XYZ file of C-alpha atoms in Angstrom:
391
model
C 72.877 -45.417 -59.213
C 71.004 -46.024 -55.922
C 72.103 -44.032 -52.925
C 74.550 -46.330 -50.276
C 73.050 -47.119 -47.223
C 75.007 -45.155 -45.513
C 73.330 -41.691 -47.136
C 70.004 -43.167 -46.436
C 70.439 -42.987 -42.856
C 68.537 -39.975 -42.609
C 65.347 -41.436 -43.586
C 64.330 -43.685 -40.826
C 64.279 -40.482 -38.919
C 61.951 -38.805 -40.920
C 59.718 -41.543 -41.452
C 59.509 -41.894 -37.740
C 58.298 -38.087 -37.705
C 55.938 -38.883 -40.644
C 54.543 -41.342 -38.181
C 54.310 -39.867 -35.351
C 52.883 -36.407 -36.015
C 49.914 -37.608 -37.616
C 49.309 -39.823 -34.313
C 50.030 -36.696 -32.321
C 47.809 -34.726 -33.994
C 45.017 -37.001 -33.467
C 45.402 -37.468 -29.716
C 45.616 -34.030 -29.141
C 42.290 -33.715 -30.987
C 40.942 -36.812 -29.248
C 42.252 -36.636 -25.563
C 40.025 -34.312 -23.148
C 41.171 -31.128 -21.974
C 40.699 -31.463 -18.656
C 43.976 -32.875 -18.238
C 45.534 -29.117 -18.521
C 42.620 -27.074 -18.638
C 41.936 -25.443 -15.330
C 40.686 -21.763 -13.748
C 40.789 -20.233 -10.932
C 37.461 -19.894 -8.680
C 36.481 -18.690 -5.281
C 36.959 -21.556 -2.574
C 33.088 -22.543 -0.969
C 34.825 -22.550 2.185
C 36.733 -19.319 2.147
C 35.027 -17.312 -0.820
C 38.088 -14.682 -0.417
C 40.242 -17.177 -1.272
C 40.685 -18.976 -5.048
C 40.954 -22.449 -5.636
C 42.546 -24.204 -9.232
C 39.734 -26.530 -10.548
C 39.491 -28.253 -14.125
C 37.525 -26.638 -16.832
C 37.026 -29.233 -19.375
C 33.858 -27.214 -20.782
C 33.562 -23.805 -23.048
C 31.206 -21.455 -23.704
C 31.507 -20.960 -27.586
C 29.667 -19.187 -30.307
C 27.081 -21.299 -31.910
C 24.735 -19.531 -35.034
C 22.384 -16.914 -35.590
C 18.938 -17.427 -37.434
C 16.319 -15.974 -38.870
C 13.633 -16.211 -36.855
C 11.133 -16.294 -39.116
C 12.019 -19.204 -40.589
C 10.688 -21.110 -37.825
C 6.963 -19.501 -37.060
C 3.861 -20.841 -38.347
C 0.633 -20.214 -37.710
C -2.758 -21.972 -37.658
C -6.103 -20.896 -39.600
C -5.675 -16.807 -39.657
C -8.632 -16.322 -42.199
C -11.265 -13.576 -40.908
C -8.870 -13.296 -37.880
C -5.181 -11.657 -38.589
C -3.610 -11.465 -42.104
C 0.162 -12.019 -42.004
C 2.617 -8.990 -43.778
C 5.341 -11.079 -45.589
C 6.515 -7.937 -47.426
C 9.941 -7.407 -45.751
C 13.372 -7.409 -47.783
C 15.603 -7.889 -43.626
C 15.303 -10.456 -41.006
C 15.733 -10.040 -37.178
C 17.749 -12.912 -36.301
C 17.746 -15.272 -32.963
C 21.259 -16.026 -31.681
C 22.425 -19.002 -29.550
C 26.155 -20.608 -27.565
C 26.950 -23.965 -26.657
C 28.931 -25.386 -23.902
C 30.852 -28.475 -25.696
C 33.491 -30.736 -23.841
C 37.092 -29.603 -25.026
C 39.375 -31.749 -26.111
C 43.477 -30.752 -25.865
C 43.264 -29.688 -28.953
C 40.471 -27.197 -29.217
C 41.072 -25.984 -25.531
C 44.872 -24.214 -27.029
C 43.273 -23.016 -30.091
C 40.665 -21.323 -27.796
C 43.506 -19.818 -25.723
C 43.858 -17.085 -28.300
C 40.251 -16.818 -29.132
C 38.850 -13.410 -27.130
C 35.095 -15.033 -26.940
C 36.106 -18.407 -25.505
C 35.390 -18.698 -21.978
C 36.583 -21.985 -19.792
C 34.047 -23.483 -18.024
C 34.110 -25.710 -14.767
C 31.698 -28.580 -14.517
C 29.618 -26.471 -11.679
C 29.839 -23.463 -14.299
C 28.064 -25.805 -16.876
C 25.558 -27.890 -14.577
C 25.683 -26.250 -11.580
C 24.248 -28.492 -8.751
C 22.130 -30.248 -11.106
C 22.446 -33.234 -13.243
C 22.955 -33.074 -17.059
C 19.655 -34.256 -17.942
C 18.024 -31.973 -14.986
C 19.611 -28.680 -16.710
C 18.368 -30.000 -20.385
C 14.725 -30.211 -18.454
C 15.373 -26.803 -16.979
C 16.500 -24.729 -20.024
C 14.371 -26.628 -22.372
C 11.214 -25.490 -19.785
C 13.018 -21.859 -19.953
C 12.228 -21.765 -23.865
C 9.298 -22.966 -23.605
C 8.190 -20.302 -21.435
C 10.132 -17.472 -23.235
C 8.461 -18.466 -26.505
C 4.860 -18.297 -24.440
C 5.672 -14.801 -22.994
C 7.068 -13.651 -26.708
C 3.769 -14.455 -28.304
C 1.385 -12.776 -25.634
C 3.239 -9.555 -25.394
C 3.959 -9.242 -29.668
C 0.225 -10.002 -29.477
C -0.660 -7.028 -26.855
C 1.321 -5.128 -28.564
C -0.326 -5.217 -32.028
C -3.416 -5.206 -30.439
C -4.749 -8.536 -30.123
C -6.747 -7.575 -26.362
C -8.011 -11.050 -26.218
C -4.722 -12.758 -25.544
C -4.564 -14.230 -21.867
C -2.338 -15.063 -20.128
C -3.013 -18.740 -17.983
C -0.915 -19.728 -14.487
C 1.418 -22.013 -14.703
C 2.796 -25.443 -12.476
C 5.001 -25.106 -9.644
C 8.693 -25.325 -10.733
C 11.560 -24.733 -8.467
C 14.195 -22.307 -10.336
C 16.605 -21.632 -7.190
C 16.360 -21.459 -3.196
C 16.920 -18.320 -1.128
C 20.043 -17.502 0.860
C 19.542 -16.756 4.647
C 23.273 -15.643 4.758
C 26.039 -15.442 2.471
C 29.060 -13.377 0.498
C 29.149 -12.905 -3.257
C 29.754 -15.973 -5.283
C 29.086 -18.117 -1.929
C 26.056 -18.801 0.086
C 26.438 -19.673 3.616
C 23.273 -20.396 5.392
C 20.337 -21.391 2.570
C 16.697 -22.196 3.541
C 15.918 -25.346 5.022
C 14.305 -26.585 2.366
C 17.573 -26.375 0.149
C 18.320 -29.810 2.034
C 15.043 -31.233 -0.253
C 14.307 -29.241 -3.233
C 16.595 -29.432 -6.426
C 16.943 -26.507 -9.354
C 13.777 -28.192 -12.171
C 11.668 -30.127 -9.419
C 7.971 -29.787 -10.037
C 5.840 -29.162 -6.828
C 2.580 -31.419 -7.737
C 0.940 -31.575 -3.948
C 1.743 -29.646 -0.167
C 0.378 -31.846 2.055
C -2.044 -33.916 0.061
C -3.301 -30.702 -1.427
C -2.744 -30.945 -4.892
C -1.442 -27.913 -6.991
C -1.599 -26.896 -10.399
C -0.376 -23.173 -9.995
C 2.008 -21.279 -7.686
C -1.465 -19.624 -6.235
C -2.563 -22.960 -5.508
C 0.477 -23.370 -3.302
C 0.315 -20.055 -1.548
C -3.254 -21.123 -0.741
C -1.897 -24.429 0.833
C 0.023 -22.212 3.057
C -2.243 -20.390 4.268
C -2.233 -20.414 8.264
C 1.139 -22.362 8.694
C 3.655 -20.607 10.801
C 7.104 -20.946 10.505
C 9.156 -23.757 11.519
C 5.975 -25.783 10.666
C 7.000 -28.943 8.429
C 5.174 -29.298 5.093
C 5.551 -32.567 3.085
C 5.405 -31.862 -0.397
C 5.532 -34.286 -3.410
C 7.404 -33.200 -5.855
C 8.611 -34.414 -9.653
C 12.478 -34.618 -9.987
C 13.896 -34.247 -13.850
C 15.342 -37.777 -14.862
C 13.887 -39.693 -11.781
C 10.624 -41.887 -13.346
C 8.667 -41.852 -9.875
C 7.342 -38.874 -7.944
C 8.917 -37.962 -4.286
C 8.039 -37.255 -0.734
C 10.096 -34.697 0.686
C 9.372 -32.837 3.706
C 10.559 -29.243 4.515
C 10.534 -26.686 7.431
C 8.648 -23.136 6.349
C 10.611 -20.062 7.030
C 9.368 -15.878 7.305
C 9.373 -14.469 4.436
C 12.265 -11.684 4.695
C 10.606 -8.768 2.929
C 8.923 -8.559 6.544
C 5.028 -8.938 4.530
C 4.037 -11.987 7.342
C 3.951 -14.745 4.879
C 4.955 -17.970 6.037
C 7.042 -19.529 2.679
C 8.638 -22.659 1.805
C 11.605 -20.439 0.547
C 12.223 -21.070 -3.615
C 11.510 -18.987 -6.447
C 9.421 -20.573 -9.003
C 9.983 -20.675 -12.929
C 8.033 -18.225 -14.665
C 5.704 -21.503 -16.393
C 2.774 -19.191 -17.197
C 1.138 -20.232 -20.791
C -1.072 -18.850 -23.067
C -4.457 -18.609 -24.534
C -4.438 -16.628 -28.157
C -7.261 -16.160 -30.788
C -5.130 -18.053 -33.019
C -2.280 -20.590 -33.056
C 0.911 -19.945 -32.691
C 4.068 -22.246 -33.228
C 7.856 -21.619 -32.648
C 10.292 -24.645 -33.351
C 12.921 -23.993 -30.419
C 13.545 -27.727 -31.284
C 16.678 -28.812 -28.838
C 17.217 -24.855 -27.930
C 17.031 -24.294 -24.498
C 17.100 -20.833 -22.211
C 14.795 -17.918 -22.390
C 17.501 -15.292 -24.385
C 15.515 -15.646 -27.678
C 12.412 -14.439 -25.949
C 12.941 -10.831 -27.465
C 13.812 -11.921 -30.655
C 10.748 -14.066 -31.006
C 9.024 -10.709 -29.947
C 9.857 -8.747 -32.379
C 9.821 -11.116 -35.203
C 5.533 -11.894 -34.440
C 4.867 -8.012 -34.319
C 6.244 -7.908 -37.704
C 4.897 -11.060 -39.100
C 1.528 -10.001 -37.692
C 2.230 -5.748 -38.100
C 1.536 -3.701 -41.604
C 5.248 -1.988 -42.337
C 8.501 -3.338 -42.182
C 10.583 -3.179 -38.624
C 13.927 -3.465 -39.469
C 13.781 -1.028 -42.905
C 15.095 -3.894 -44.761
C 18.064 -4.026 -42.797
C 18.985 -7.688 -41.034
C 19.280 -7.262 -37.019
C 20.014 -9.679 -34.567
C 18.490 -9.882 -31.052
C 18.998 -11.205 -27.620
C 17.530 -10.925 -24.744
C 14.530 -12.065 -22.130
C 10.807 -10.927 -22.222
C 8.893 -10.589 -19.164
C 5.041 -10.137 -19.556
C 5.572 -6.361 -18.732
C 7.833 -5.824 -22.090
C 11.135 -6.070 -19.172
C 14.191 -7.107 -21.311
C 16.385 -9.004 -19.099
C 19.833 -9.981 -18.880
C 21.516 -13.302 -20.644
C 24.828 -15.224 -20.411
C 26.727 -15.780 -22.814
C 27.020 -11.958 -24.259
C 30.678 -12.255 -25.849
C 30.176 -15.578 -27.441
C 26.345 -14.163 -29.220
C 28.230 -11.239 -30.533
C 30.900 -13.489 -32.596
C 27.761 -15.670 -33.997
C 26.623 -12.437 -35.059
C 29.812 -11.088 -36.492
C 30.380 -14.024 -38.583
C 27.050 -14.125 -40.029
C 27.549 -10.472 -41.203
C 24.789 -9.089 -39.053
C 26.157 -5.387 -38.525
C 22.879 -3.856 -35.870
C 22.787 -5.967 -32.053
C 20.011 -5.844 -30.108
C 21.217 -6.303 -26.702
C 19.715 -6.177 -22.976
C 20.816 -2.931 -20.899
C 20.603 -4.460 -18.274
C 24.092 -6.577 -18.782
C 26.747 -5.428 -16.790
C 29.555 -2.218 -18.100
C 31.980 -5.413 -17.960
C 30.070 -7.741 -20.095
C 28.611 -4.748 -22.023
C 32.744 -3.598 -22.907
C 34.026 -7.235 -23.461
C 31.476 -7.609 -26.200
C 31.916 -3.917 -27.833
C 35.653 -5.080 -28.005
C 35.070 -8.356 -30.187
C 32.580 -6.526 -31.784
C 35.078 -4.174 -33.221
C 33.983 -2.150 -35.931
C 31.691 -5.123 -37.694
C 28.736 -4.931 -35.197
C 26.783 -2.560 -33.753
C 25.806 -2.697 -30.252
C 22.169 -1.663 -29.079
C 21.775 -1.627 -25.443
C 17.549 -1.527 -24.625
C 15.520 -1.862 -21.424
C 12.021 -2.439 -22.985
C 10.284 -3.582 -25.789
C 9.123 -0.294 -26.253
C 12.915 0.804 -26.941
C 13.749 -2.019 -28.969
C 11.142 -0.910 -31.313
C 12.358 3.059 -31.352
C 15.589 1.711 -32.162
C 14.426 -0.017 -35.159
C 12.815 2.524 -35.871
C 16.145 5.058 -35.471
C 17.245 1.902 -37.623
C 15.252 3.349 -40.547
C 12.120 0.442 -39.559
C 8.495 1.187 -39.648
C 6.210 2.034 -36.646
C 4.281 -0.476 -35.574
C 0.500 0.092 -36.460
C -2.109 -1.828 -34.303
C -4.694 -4.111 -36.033
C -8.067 -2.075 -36.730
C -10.333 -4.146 -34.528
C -8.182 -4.934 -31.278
C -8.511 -8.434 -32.054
C-alpha cells in the first residue's frame, strides 16, 4: 500500500537538501576566496602598525623532478663522454601561487605549508605579465650560472662566462624601517622591477659595464635620460632620472638599481635545460649538481634519490629561496627522504620546514657547492673526479 501523503511530508525537505548541497558545494569551490580570506600586514604609512588586507593567493606545494630528465646535450664526441651509470636522481623542486577559491582557502586553513598571500605578496609592484618576464629571466640565468660552474667544476677551463644586458631587479632605499621604505632613489619615480636599460643618453648599452662607462664624469643630481624596455609594453620608453652618490662612500655617481645577474655563457659544447614555464633561480643548484654528474665518472648521490634547492652564484654561493615550507611537502610526498637546502635561510624558515618535514625528510643545510658535494658524499655518493684534459 502506498504511504498517505501525510507520511510523505518529510520528503520535500530532504529533496530540498539533496538540492541544495550539491549547489553549495559547487559555489564554495567556484566563488573566490577573497571574499573571507584576509592577513594581517604592516601599514606603508605606519610600518609599526598592521593593517587587514585580502589574500586571495597561496603559496602551495607544486612537484619535484628529476632533473635529468630534462638535459640534453649537443655533439659530445672527442669532447666529454656522458656517465649514465647511476641507480638515484637529484631532483629539482618547485611552488605555485594559484588564486583560491572559498573552498580550497578552508581546506588550506589546516594545512601547515599553506601560506596566504596578498596580491603585493604575489606581484609586488609589478604587473602579472612583468613578474612572468622577471622570473622567467631569473631561470634563465640560474640555468646559465648552473652550467658554467658544474663545468668549472669538472674541469672544463674553457667555459666563459659573457656580460649580460642591463635589467633592473629592484631600486635602493635612501631611508626606511623593515618591511617599509621611506625615501627610495629618485629614479624609483621611472624605473620598474624587469625594465631593460637599452641606451643612457643616446649611448647605447649592451652590458652593465657599458652603463657604468656612460656614467663616467656625471655628478650627482645630474639628469640622465635613459631608454628603457618595459615587460608587456610593445614600444621602448624615454624616461629621465636624477643620479645619486653611491652610499658605500667609493665616489661613483649611480643611477641607483641593482641589476639582474643576465650574464650568459660560452661552453665547448651545448648545453640545454627545459625550464619550460618555470620561473625563479631556486633550481640553479639542482641543475648544478645534476651536470657534474651527468658529465663526472662515479655516482653522486650513492644511488640514493636527493632533492635540491637553492641559488648558484658564479662563485659556487648557495643562496636563499622562498617558498622553503611549501618545497619540503613536494618533497615529502614524492618520497624523497635527503633535502638539500640553502644555509643561508633563516632559523625561522629553517624550523618551520624541519617541522613539516617530520621524520620523512631529511634536512641538509649547505653554504657552497663545495658542501653540497661533501654531503653527498657523507650521503654514501662518489667524489667528483675532474676530466683528464681540463677540457
Amino acid at each position: 500500500m502506498p504511504p498517505r501523503a501525510a507520511q510523505r511530508w518529510w520528503s520535500i525537505p530532504l529533496a530540498a537538501v539533496a538540492a541544495i548541497v550539491p549547489a553549495v558545494v559547487i559555489a564554495v569551490a567556484l566563488l573566490p576566496a577573497s571574499l573571507v580570506a584576509t592577513k594581517d600586514v604592516p601599514d606603508a604609512a605606519d610600518p609599526e602598525a598592521l593593517e587587514v588586507v585580502t589574500a586571495p593567493f597561496a603559496r602551495v606545494p607544486a612537484s619535484a623532478q628529476a632533473v635529468a630528465d630534462r638535459i640534453s646535450f649537443g655533439q659530445l664526441e672527442g669532447i666529454a663522454e656522458l656517465d649514465d651509470d647511476r641507480d638515484g636522481s637529484l631532483f629539482f623542486v618547485t611552488i605555485s601561487e594559484p588564486a583560491q577559491s572559498l573552498l580550497s582557502h578552508w581546506v588550506g586553513l589546516v594545512e601547515p605549508e599553506i601560506d596566504l598571500l596578498t596580491r603585493e605578496e604575489k606581484f609586488g609592484t609589478a604587473t602579472p605579465a612583468q613578474r612572468q618576464s622577471i622570473s622567467l629571466q631569473m631561470m634563465r640565468t640560474s640555468s646559465q650560472v648552473a652550467q658554467f660552474v658544474a663545468l668549472d667544476a669538472v674541469g672544463y677551463a674553457d667555459a666563459e662566462v659573457i656580460p649580460g644586458e642591463v635589467i633592473v631587479d629592484s631600486v635602493l632605499c635612501l631611508e626606511g624601517s623593515p618591511g617599509a621604505c621611506t625615501v627610495p632613489v629618485p629614479a624609483d619615480a621611472a624605473l620598474d622591477r624587469g625594465d631593460t636599460v637599452i641606451e643612457a643618453d643616446g649611448v647605447p648599452l649592451a652590458t652593465i659595464d657599458d652603463l657604468v662607462g656612460a656614467l663616467a664624469g656625471r655628478q650627482p643630481g645630474d639628469i640622465v635620460e635613459l631608454r628603457i624596455e618595459r615587460p608587456g609594453e610593445e614600444a621602448p620608453q624615454t624616461v629621465e632620472v636624477e643620479l645619486i652618490a653611491a652610499p658605500d662612500d667609493s665616489g661613483r655617481t649611480i643611477i641607483g638599481f641593482i641589476p639582474f645577474d643576465t650574464a650568459s655563457v660560452r661552453l665547448p659544447f651545448e648545453i640545454d635545460i627545459d625550464t619550460g614555464k618555470i620561473g625563479g633561480p631556486s633550481a640553479g643548484l639542482a641543475f648544478t649538481l645534476t651536470l657534474i654528474d651527468e658529465l663526472s665518472e662515479g655516482d653522486l648521490t650513492g644511488g640514493l634519490d636527493v632533492a635540491v634547492t637553492g641559488e648558484i652564484t658564479l662563485d659556487g654561493t648557495v643562496g636563499a629561496i622562498g617558498g622553503l615550507p611549501q618545497k619540503v611537502s613536494a618533497v615529502r610526498q614524492v618520497g624523497v627522504e635527503h633535502f638539500l637546502v640553502p644555509a643561508t635561510q633563516s632559523d625561522e624558515t629553517l624550523a618551520r620546514a624541519r617541522e613539516i618535514a617530520g621524520d620523512d625528510v631529511e634536512i641538509i643545510p649547505v653554504a657552497t657547492l663545495d658542501e653540497a658535494l661533501a654531503a653527498l658524499a657523507e650521503l654514501g655518493g662518489d667524489p667528483v673526479v675532474p676530466v683528464a684534459d681540463g677540457g
